[in-house]
Amino acid sequence: MNDVSHKLYIVHCVDTEGPLYESLQESFTRLSDIYGIELEPTKENLLRIQNQEIDFDGNEVNIAKAFSKHLINYNDNWKKIDLMLSNIMSYEYRSKFLDSLGNGIIYNWHCLDHVGYDSNIRKKEMGYGKIFEYYCQKIKEHDAPDKIYWHFHPTAYSKAAHLSSTSYDNSYEKLHQILSRRVIDNNWFPVINRAGFHAIRQDSSFFLEQWIPFDYSNQSLLSKCTEKTRRVGYGIWHRAPKEWVPFHPSYEDYQLPGNMNRLTTKCLNIGTRENLLDDNEIEFAFQNAQEYGSAILSFTNHDFRDMSLDVDDIYKRIHTISAKYKNVEIINSDAKHAMQKVMFEDIEVTDNKIKLKSEVILEDGLHKLIVWCENGLVFGSQPYLAIKTISGEYYHDNLYEKKVGFSWEYVFDKSSIEIQEIEKIGVASNDKYGNQSISFPIF
């Protein structure tokens, strides 16, 4: 009998965006946007596409897959999502695919806020925290081991909800509104990132480096992506490591290993048209676990389709391939736990946990917020400051360093905001191990 000495952590991320509707016209608009093909939007043409009966210059299979009955059969209302979740979040369903420790499937719900848009033709659920709070409730209802993490779509110039850009620079107002509300209203701050459209750029790279220590966005492939697409640059990770092991990115190039503090790891797609997790990639993940002692096999899909088809397929393939690697345990895991186990010793994670303290004082006639680390160190250069006013407005601002890396302050005055206008203050930070501390000073 082989000694089980290696571990492969299975991390199922879900880009959690709520209901999605697509009209027949919009399906053909996507055909044009993605492939540059103009066709009359009819049910007959859609069926011909699905049956590969139209000449697309050798791209018939890929286009048929992109517009297959499964991929365009969207969960277009909450009732359909409820029905899906009642199945896949059940104990019986999770137990279909037990890991080496006898534990069932764990989902990592990366919740998105649809806000800041002028049009919404895909009928997405609009509003701060709507999707986040729905999934918090579902986890409670099912007494689930699942976790909720971060997902963000930068806003396109058109401010259409069905489109997305890659620019954090152009989206900071929306971004900080979401984060400030999460801290104040939900006592929550992101520790894991899943990039919208899998796209990181230098601006989002620097943002993550300030606040979020773990990132599941790398979509490097063993094989080259050959699909013809007009969405050039979305999720293209051709320079990044192909191994299923996290790496520290470079300041100069977020796809290359370097000396940034955060950790980026590989996460491929299931149940969609490109960058798919195939058997070669799964085999490679097991081989990485043997070579390095542990690795993370991570994959992602969306909640706006019936996830059960994708889940059944991918977990069956993982379990089939695992039979060839008797010395590798497979462990169903939440995203943070997997990063901690693969990259740190347990004693590092537990003994150095960050603990923030904060208080509002009156000094020299000025009201000041004082923040300090009672234990551990912040990830990035300072904690995240969120403020809610009595009139219901939310703000984020930076802090001034008292002792770099250890303590900070913020002055409430006419240049910032007067203390009597404030209802609640929240200060949040992670550490490099993925531990978190949130403090709400009394004043």
Short mmCIF file of C-alpha atoms in Angstrom, two decimals:
data_model
loop_
_atom_site.label_atom_id
_atom_site.label_comp_id
_atom_site.label_asym_id
_atom_site.label_seq_id
_atom_site.Cartn_x
_atom_site.Cartn_y
_atom_site.Cartn_z
CA MET A 1 0.00 0.00 0.00
CA ASN A 2 1.38 3.41 -1.00
CA ASP A 3 2.06 6.04 1.61
CA VAL A 4 -0.33 9.00 1.22
CA SER A 5 2.06 11.89 1.64
CA HIS A 6 0.88 14.46 -0.90
CA LYS A 7 -2.23 16.64 -0.99
CA LEU A 8 -4.24 18.14 -3.82
CA TYR A 9 -6.74 20.75 -2.63
CA ILE A 10 -9.89 20.96 -4.76
CA VAL A 11 -11.22 24.53 -4.80
CA HIS A 12 -14.50 25.15 -6.61
CA CYS A 13 -14.93 28.88 -7.17
CA VAL A 14 -18.24 30.26 -8.43
CA ASP A 15 -18.47 33.68 -10.07
CA THR A 16 -21.70 34.48 -8.26
CA GLU A 17 -23.69 37.03 -10.23
CA GLY A 18 -27.33 36.09 -9.68
CA PRO A 19 -30.03 35.73 -12.36
CA LEU A 20 -29.24 36.44 -15.99
CA TYR A 21 -31.64 36.84 -18.91
CA GLU A 22 -30.74 36.77 -22.58
CA SER A 23 -33.19 37.44 -25.39
CA LEU A 24 -32.84 35.79 -28.79
CA GLN A 25 -31.65 39.11 -30.21
CA GLU A 26 -28.95 39.38 -27.54
CA SER A 27 -27.71 35.85 -28.29
CA PHE A 28 -27.03 36.92 -31.87
CA THR A 29 -25.51 40.19 -30.69
CA ARG A 30 -23.03 38.09 -28.69
CA LEU A 31 -22.34 36.02 -31.81
CA SER A 32 -21.39 39.25 -33.56
CA ASP A 33 -19.38 40.66 -30.63
CA ILE A 34 -17.37 37.50 -30.00
CA TYR A 35 -16.94 36.02 -33.48
CA GLY A 36 -17.71 38.89 -35.84
CA ILE A 37 -20.54 36.90 -37.45
CA GLU A 38 -23.77 38.60 -38.51
CA LEU A 39 -26.87 36.39 -38.76
CA GLU A 40 -30.60 37.05 -38.65
CA PRO A 41 -31.75 36.43 -35.04
CA THR A 42 -34.22 33.58 -35.54
CA LYS A 43 -34.90 30.35 -33.67
CA GLU A 44 -34.18 28.46 -36.89
CA ASN A 45 -30.70 29.99 -37.19
CA LEU A 46 -29.99 29.26 -33.53
CA LEU A 47 -30.91 25.60 -34.05
CA ARG A 48 -28.70 25.48 -37.16
CA ILE A 49 -25.80 26.89 -35.12
CA GLN A 50 -26.33 24.28 -32.40
CA ASN A 51 -26.48 21.49 -35.02
CA GLN A 52 -23.33 22.80 -36.79
CA GLU A 53 -25.23 23.28 -40.03
CA ILE A 54 -23.73 26.68 -40.92
CA ASP A 55 -20.24 27.08 -42.38
CA PHE A 56 -18.15 29.13 -39.95
CA ASP A 57 -14.80 28.56 -41.63
CA GLY A 58 -13.84 25.61 -39.43
CA ASN A 59 -15.11 27.13 -36.20
CA GLU A 60 -18.47 25.32 -36.21
CA VAL A 61 -17.77 23.16 -33.14
CA ASN A 62 -16.61 26.04 -30.93
CA ILE A 63 -19.53 28.25 -31.90
CA ALA A 64 -22.03 25.42 -31.41
CA LYS A 65 -20.58 24.86 -27.95
CA ALA A 66 -20.76 28.58 -27.09
CA PHE A 67 -24.47 28.65 -28.00
CA SER A 68 -25.40 25.16 -26.85
CA LYS A 69 -28.75 24.58 -25.17
CA HIS A 70 -27.02 24.23 -21.79
CA LEU A 71 -24.97 27.42 -22.04
CA ILE A 72 -27.89 29.62 -23.11
CA ASN A 73 -30.40 28.04 -20.73
CA TYR A 74 -29.90 30.70 -18.06
CA ASN A 75 -31.23 30.88 -14.54
CA ASP A 76 -33.08 34.09 -15.36
CA ASN A 77 -34.86 34.54 -12.02
CA TRP A 78 -34.26 33.79 -8.34
CA LYS A 79 -36.79 30.96 -8.36
CA LYS A 80 -34.61 29.00 -10.78
CA ILE A 81 -31.51 29.69 -8.72
CA ASP A 82 -33.37 28.60 -5.59
CA LEU A 83 -34.28 25.34 -7.28
CA MET A 84 -30.69 24.73 -8.38
CA LEU A 85 -29.26 25.51 -4.96
CA SER A 86 -31.75 23.27 -3.18
CA ASN A 87 -30.17 20.46 -5.18
CA ILE A 88 -26.44 21.22 -5.27
CA MET A 89 -26.23 22.60 -1.72
CA SER A 90 -27.94 19.58 -0.19
CA TYR A 91 -25.95 17.19 1.98
CA GLU A 92 -26.93 14.30 -0.31
CA TYR A 93 -25.60 16.02 -3.41
CA ARG A 94 -22.35 17.16 -1.80
CA SER A 95 -21.77 13.62 -0.54
CA LYS A 96 -21.74 12.22 -4.09
CA PHE A 97 -18.11 13.30 -4.33
CA LEU A 98 -16.40 12.74 -0.99
CA ASP A 99 -12.72 13.60 -0.69
CA SER A 100 -9.99 11.47 0.89
CA LEU A 101 -11.06 12.69 4.34
CA GLY A 102 -14.72 11.82 3.80
CA ASN A 103 -15.87 15.43 3.29
CA GLY A 104 -18.23 16.57 0.55
CA ILE A 105 -18.13 19.40 -1.97
CA ILE A 106 -17.39 22.94 -0.82
CA TYR A 107 -18.40 25.96 -2.91
CA ASN A 108 -16.61 29.30 -2.82
CA TRP A 109 -19.22 31.93 -3.74
CA HIS A 110 -17.50 35.01 -5.20
CA CYS A 111 -20.36 37.50 -4.93
CA LEU A 112 -20.75 40.46 -7.28
CA ASP A 113 -22.68 43.72 -6.81
CA HIS A 114 -24.45 45.04 -9.91
CA VAL A 115 -24.33 48.81 -9.33
CA GLY A 116 -23.47 51.99 -11.22
CA TYR A 117 -25.21 51.10 -14.48
CA ASP A 118 -27.54 53.07 -16.75
CA SER A 119 -29.00 50.10 -18.67
CA ASN A 120 -29.80 46.51 -17.72
CA ILE A 121 -31.04 44.53 -20.74
CA ARG A 122 -29.93 41.21 -19.18
CA LYS A 123 -32.19 41.84 -16.16
CA LYS A 124 -29.48 41.44 -13.52
CA GLU A 125 -30.24 41.93 -9.81
CA MET A 126 -29.31 45.53 -9.08
CA GLY A 127 -28.26 46.94 -5.73
CA TYR A 128 -25.55 46.89 -3.09
CA GLY A 129 -25.23 43.58 -1.25
CA LYS A 130 -28.27 41.94 -2.88
CA ILE A 131 -26.43 38.85 -4.14
CA PHE A 132 -24.05 38.77 -1.17
CA GLU A 133 -26.88 38.76 1.37
CA TYR A 134 -28.87 36.17 -0.58
CA TYR A 135 -25.96 33.71 -0.47
CA CYS A 136 -25.23 34.44 3.17
CA GLN A 137 -28.80 33.36 3.89
CA LYS A 138 -28.52 30.24 1.71
CA ILE A 139 -25.37 29.12 3.51
CA LYS A 140 -27.20 29.46 6.82
CA GLU A 141 -30.27 27.61 5.54
CA HIS A 142 -28.19 24.65 4.40
CA ASP A 143 -25.74 24.76 7.31
CA ALA A 144 -23.11 24.69 4.58
CA PRO A 145 -19.30 24.70 4.82
CA ASP A 146 -19.20 27.19 1.92
CA LYS A 147 -17.47 30.58 2.05
CA ILE A 148 -18.23 33.94 0.45
CA TYR A 149 -15.44 35.77 -1.33
CA TRP A 150 -14.89 38.72 -3.70
CA HIS A 151 -15.74 39.28 -7.36
CA PHE A 152 -15.79 42.63 -9.19
CA HIS A 153 -16.60 43.83 -12.71
CA PRO A 154 -15.13 47.21 -13.68
CA THR A 155 -17.69 49.41 -15.42
CA ALA A 156 -17.65 49.89 -19.18
CA TYR A 157 -17.80 53.46 -20.49
CA SER A 158 -21.35 52.81 -21.74
CA LYS A 159 -22.47 51.92 -18.18
CA ALA A 160 -24.37 48.95 -19.60
CA ALA A 161 -24.73 46.16 -17.04
CA HIS A 162 -24.09 43.39 -19.57
CA LEU A 163 -20.69 44.83 -20.51
CA SER A 164 -17.49 45.06 -18.49
CA SER A 165 -14.11 46.67 -18.81
CA THR A 166 -10.81 45.87 -17.11
CA SER A 167 -10.05 49.29 -15.61
CA TYR A 168 -10.04 49.69 -11.84
CA ASP A 169 -8.77 53.24 -12.37
CA ASN A 170 -12.12 54.13 -13.95
CA SER A 171 -14.17 52.25 -11.34
CA TYR A 172 -12.79 53.30 -7.97
CA GLU A 173 -15.88 55.20 -6.86
CA LYS A 174 -18.07 52.11 -7.33
CA LEU A 175 -15.39 49.79 -5.95
CA HIS A 176 -15.00 51.70 -2.69
CA GLN A 177 -18.76 52.13 -2.29
CA ILE A 178 -19.13 48.33 -2.38
CA LEU A 179 -16.22 47.69 -0.02
CA SER A 180 -17.22 50.38 2.47
CA ARG A 181 -20.75 48.98 2.66
CA ARG A 182 -19.44 45.45 3.10
CA VAL A 183 -17.33 46.53 6.07
CA ILE A 184 -19.98 48.74 7.72
CA ASP A 185 -23.14 46.77 6.95
CA ASN A 186 -21.87 43.18 6.86
CA ASN A 187 -18.73 43.13 9.03
CA TRP A 188 -16.97 41.64 6.00
CA PHE A 189 -13.83 42.39 3.99
CA PRO A 190 -12.41 40.44 1.01
CA VAL A 191 -9.53 38.03 1.48
CA ILE A 192 -9.82 36.14 -1.83
CA ASN A 193 -10.17 37.71 -5.30
CA ARG A 194 -11.66 36.23 -8.46
CA ALA A 195 -11.14 38.73 -11.25
CA GLY A 196 -14.06 39.69 -13.49
CA PHE A 197 -13.50 38.06 -16.89
CA HIS A 198 -10.32 36.59 -15.31
CA ALA A 199 -8.61 39.87 -16.24
CA ILE A 200 -5.90 41.49 -14.12
CA ARG A 201 -4.13 44.65 -15.25
CA GLN A 202 -1.48 46.78 -13.56
CA ASP A 203 -4.06 49.00 -11.83
CA SER A 204 -6.02 46.05 -10.39
CA SER A 205 -2.73 44.33 -9.54
CA PHE A 206 -1.69 47.28 -7.37
CA PHE A 207 -5.14 47.44 -5.79
CA LEU A 208 -4.97 43.78 -4.79
CA GLU A 209 -1.48 44.29 -3.46
CA GLN A 210 -2.83 46.93 -1.09
CA TRP A 211 -5.76 44.93 0.32
CA ILE A 212 -6.31 41.32 -0.80
CA PRO A 213 -3.64 38.66 -0.17
CA PHE A 214 -4.97 35.75 -2.28
CA ASP A 215 -6.04 35.75 -5.93
CA TYR A 216 -7.61 32.93 -7.98
CA SER A 217 -7.39 34.47 -11.46
CA ASN A 218 -4.45 32.88 -13.31
CA GLN A 219 -5.74 31.13 -16.45
CA SER A 220 -2.49 29.89 -17.94
CA LEU A 221 -2.93 26.78 -20.08
CA LEU A 222 -0.77 23.79 -20.93
CA SER A 223 -2.17 24.03 -24.46
CA LYS A 224 -2.51 27.21 -26.48
CA CYS A 225 -5.95 28.78 -26.76
CA THR A 226 -6.91 28.53 -30.45
CA GLU A 227 -10.47 29.86 -30.33
CA LYS A 228 -11.12 32.88 -32.50
CA THR A 229 -12.33 35.65 -30.26
CA ARG A 230 -12.61 39.41 -30.46
CA ARG A 231 -12.35 39.80 -26.70
CA VAL A 232 -8.57 40.12 -26.97
CA GLY A 233 -6.86 40.34 -23.58
CA TYR A 234 -9.70 39.13 -21.37
CA GLY A 235 -8.31 36.30 -19.28
CA ILE A 236 -5.17 35.95 -21.39
CA TRP A 237 -2.47 34.60 -19.04
CA HIS A 238 0.03 33.24 -21.58
CA ARG A 239 3.09 34.54 -19.66
CA ALA A 240 2.05 33.11 -16.29
CA PRO A 241 3.27 29.88 -14.66
CA LYS A 242 1.32 26.81 -15.74
CA GLU A 243 1.81 24.90 -12.48
CA TRP A 244 -1.07 24.43 -10.03
CA VAL A 245 0.94 26.09 -7.29
CA PRO A 246 0.51 29.72 -6.09
CA PHE A 247 3.19 32.30 -6.88
CA HIS A 248 4.07 35.86 -5.86
CA PRO A 249 3.63 38.17 -8.90
CA SER A 250 6.13 40.70 -10.15
CA TYR A 251 5.60 44.46 -9.81
CA GLU A 252 6.63 44.90 -13.45
CA ASP A 253 4.45 42.08 -14.80
CA TYR A 254 1.63 40.60 -12.72
CA GLN A 255 1.81 37.37 -14.77
CA LEU A 256 5.41 36.60 -13.87
CA PRO A 257 6.82 35.45 -10.51
CA GLY A 258 8.35 38.29 -8.52
CA ASN A 259 8.45 39.95 -5.12
CA MET A 260 4.90 41.20 -4.58
CA ASN A 261 3.35 40.12 -1.29
CA ARG A 262 0.09 38.61 -2.54
CA LEU A 263 -0.29 35.11 -3.91
CA THR A 264 -1.85 34.30 -7.27
CA THR A 265 -2.95 30.81 -8.24
CA LYS A 266 -4.38 29.03 -11.25
CA CYS A 267 -8.13 28.66 -11.78
CA LEU A 268 -9.59 27.34 -15.05
CA ASN A 269 -13.16 27.23 -16.36
CA ILE A 270 -15.81 24.54 -16.39
CA GLY A 271 -19.11 24.65 -18.27
CA THR A 272 -18.18 27.40 -20.72
CA ARG A 273 -16.49 27.80 -24.10
CA GLU A 274 -12.80 28.50 -23.43
CA ASN A 275 -9.88 28.04 -21.02
CA LEU A 276 -11.44 24.78 -19.89
CA LEU A 277 -10.17 22.39 -17.25
CA ASP A 278 -9.42 19.29 -19.31
CA ASP A 279 -8.00 15.92 -18.25
CA ASN A 280 -4.43 16.93 -19.12
CA GLU A 281 -4.66 19.87 -16.73
CA ILE A 282 -6.13 17.63 -13.99
CA GLU A 283 -3.30 15.11 -14.48
CA PHE A 284 -0.79 17.96 -14.27
CA ALA A 285 -2.29 19.11 -10.96
CA PHE A 286 -1.81 15.63 -9.47
CA GLN A 287 1.75 15.59 -10.79
CA ASN A 288 2.38 19.00 -9.20
CA ALA A 289 1.10 17.66 -5.87
CA GLN A 290 3.58 14.79 -6.13
CA GLU A 291 6.44 17.09 -7.09
CA TYR A 292 5.82 19.90 -4.59
CA GLY A 293 4.08 17.99 -1.80
CA SER A 294 0.83 19.91 -2.28
CA ALA A 295 -1.02 21.85 -4.97
CA ILE A 296 -4.37 23.56 -5.62
CA LEU A 297 -6.68 22.36 -8.39
CA SER A 298 -9.13 25.22 -8.81
CA PHE A 299 -11.94 25.80 -11.29
CA THR A 300 -14.81 28.22 -11.76
CA ASN A 301 -18.25 28.52 -13.29
CA HIS A 302 -21.35 30.73 -12.82
CA ASP A 303 -24.51 30.48 -10.78
CA PHE A 304 -26.65 31.76 -13.67
CA ARG A 305 -26.54 28.29 -15.29
CA ASP A 306 -27.49 24.92 -13.84
CA MET A 307 -24.24 24.06 -12.11
CA SER A 308 -25.10 20.40 -11.49
CA LEU A 309 -24.12 19.33 -15.02
CA ASP A 310 -20.68 20.91 -14.67
CA VAL A 311 -20.19 19.64 -11.12
CA ASP A 312 -21.08 16.06 -12.01
CA ASP A 313 -18.72 16.11 -14.97
CA ILE A 314 -15.68 17.69 -13.31
CA TYR A 315 -15.77 15.77 -10.04
CA LYS A 316 -16.23 12.45 -11.85
CA ARG A 317 -13.16 13.18 -13.96
CA ILE A 318 -11.11 14.28 -10.94
CA HIS A 319 -12.03 11.13 -9.01
CA THR A 320 -11.32 8.89 -12.01
CA ILE A 321 -7.87 10.39 -12.52
CA SER A 322 -7.13 10.31 -8.77
CA ALA A 323 -7.21 6.49 -8.90
CA LYS A 324 -3.87 6.66 -10.76
CA TYR A 325 -2.27 8.71 -7.95
CA LYS A 326 -2.62 6.59 -4.83
CA ASN A 327 -0.14 8.71 -2.88
CA VAL A 328 -2.10 11.95 -3.41
CA GLU A 329 -4.99 12.82 -1.12
CA ILE A 330 -7.74 14.96 -2.64
CA ILE A 331 -9.19 17.49 -0.22
CA ASN A 332 -12.34 19.53 -0.91
CA SER A 333 -11.44 22.96 0.40
CA ASP A 334 -12.43 26.57 0.74
CA ALA A 335 -10.15 28.93 -1.15
CA LYS A 336 -8.47 30.52 1.87
CA HIS A 337 -7.78 27.24 3.66
CA ALA A 338 -6.14 25.80 0.52
CA MET A 339 -3.79 28.78 0.18
CA GLN A 340 -2.85 28.60 3.84
CA LYS A 341 -2.14 24.88 3.75
CA VAL A 342 -0.09 24.95 0.56
CA MET A 343 1.94 28.11 1.24
CA PHE A 344 2.37 28.38 5.03
CA GLU A 345 3.08 26.31 8.09
CA ASP A 346 0.17 26.01 10.51
CA ILE A 347 2.16 27.72 13.27
CA GLU A 348 2.70 30.78 11.07
CA VAL A 349 -1.00 31.15 10.36
CA THR A 350 -2.19 30.64 13.93
CA ASP A 351 0.50 32.37 15.98
CA ASN A 352 0.77 35.56 13.96
CA LYS A 353 -2.90 36.42 13.44
CA ILE A 354 -3.59 40.08 12.91
CA LYS A 355 -5.63 41.89 15.55
CA LEU A 356 -6.61 45.51 14.94
CA LYS A 357 -7.56 47.98 17.65
CA SER A 358 -9.09 51.42 17.11
CA GLU A 359 -10.43 54.33 19.13
CA VAL A 360 -11.59 57.90 18.60
CA ILE A 361 -9.87 60.43 20.85
CA LEU A 362 -10.01 64.19 21.39
CA GLU A 363 -6.50 65.64 21.14
CA ASP A 364 -5.54 69.33 20.85
CA GLY A 365 -9.14 70.16 20.07
CA LEU A 366 -9.31 67.66 17.20
CA HIS A 367 -11.21 64.37 17.02
CA LYS A 368 -8.84 61.66 15.77
CA LEU A 369 -9.23 58.01 14.87
CA ILE A 370 -6.25 56.01 16.13
CA VAL A 371 -5.68 52.53 14.67
CA TRP A 372 -2.97 50.06 15.66
CA CYS A 373 -1.98 46.41 15.41
CA GLU A 374 -2.23 44.71 18.77
CA ASN A 375 -0.93 41.55 17.10
CA GLY A 376 0.43 40.65 13.69
CA LEU A 377 0.97 42.86 10.66
CA VAL A 378 -1.35 44.28 8.03
CA PHE A 379 -1.26 43.04 4.45
CA GLY A 380 -0.46 46.07 2.32
CA SER A 381 0.54 49.41 3.78
CA GLN A 382 -2.46 50.27 5.97
CA PRO A 383 -5.92 49.10 7.08
CA TYR A 384 -9.03 49.90 5.06
CA LEU A 385 -11.09 52.79 6.46
CA ALA A 386 -14.87 52.86 5.88
CA ILE A 387 -17.22 55.58 7.14
CA LYS A 388 -21.02 55.82 7.18
CA THR A 389 -22.67 59.17 7.81
CA ILE A 390 -25.90 59.86 9.69
CA SER A 391 -27.49 60.79 6.35
CA GLY A 392 -26.64 57.31 4.96
CA GLU A 393 -23.64 58.10 2.77
CA TYR A 394 -20.58 55.83 2.65
CA TYR A 395 -16.97 56.93 2.28
CA HIS A 396 -13.51 55.45 2.12
CA ASP A 397 -10.39 57.45 2.89
CA ASN A 398 -6.72 56.81 3.55
CA LEU A 399 -4.98 56.96 6.93
CA TYR A 400 -1.88 58.81 8.03
CA GLU A 401 1.02 56.71 9.29
CA LYS A 402 1.99 57.27 12.90
CA LYS A 403 4.44 54.36 13.03
CA VAL A 404 4.81 52.77 9.60
CA GLY A 405 3.34 49.29 9.53
CA PHE A 406 2.04 49.44 13.10
CA SER A 407 -0.20 52.46 13.79
CA TRP A 408 -2.21 55.09 11.90
CA GLU A 409 -4.49 58.06 12.51
CA TYR A 410 -7.27 60.01 10.81
CA VAL A 411 -8.42 63.53 11.67
CA PHE A 412 -12.11 64.44 11.53
CA ASP A 413 -12.47 68.10 10.52
CA LYS A 414 -13.76 70.34 7.73
CA SER A 415 -11.13 68.97 5.33
CA SER A 416 -12.44 65.44 5.81
CA ILE A 417 -15.73 65.00 7.69
CA GLU A 418 -16.92 66.30 11.03
CA ILE A 419 -17.31 63.71 13.79
CA GLN A 420 -20.91 64.77 14.52
CA GLU A 421 -21.90 63.77 10.95
CA ILE A 422 -20.74 60.18 11.38
CA GLU A 423 -22.91 57.20 12.31
CA LYS A 424 -20.36 54.37 12.13
CA ILE A 425 -16.66 53.76 11.43
CA GLY A 426 -15.12 50.45 10.36
CA VAL A 427 -11.44 49.57 9.99
CA ALA A 428 -10.49 46.31 8.28
CA SER A 429 -7.34 44.47 7.31
CA ASN A 430 -6.06 41.05 6.34
CA ASP A 431 -2.60 39.74 7.02
CA LYS A 432 -0.45 37.86 4.52
CA TYR A 433 -1.69 34.52 5.89
CA GLY A 434 -5.32 35.31 5.10
CA ASN A 435 -6.34 36.07 8.68
CA GLN A 436 -8.60 39.09 9.12
CA SER A 437 -9.49 41.68 11.73
CA ILE A 438 -12.26 44.31 11.63
CA SER A 439 -12.60 46.98 14.31
CA PHE A 440 -15.52 49.36 14.96
CA PRO A 441 -14.44 52.15 17.33
CA ILE A 442 -16.97 53.59 19.75
CA PHE A 443 -17.28 57.38 19.78
#
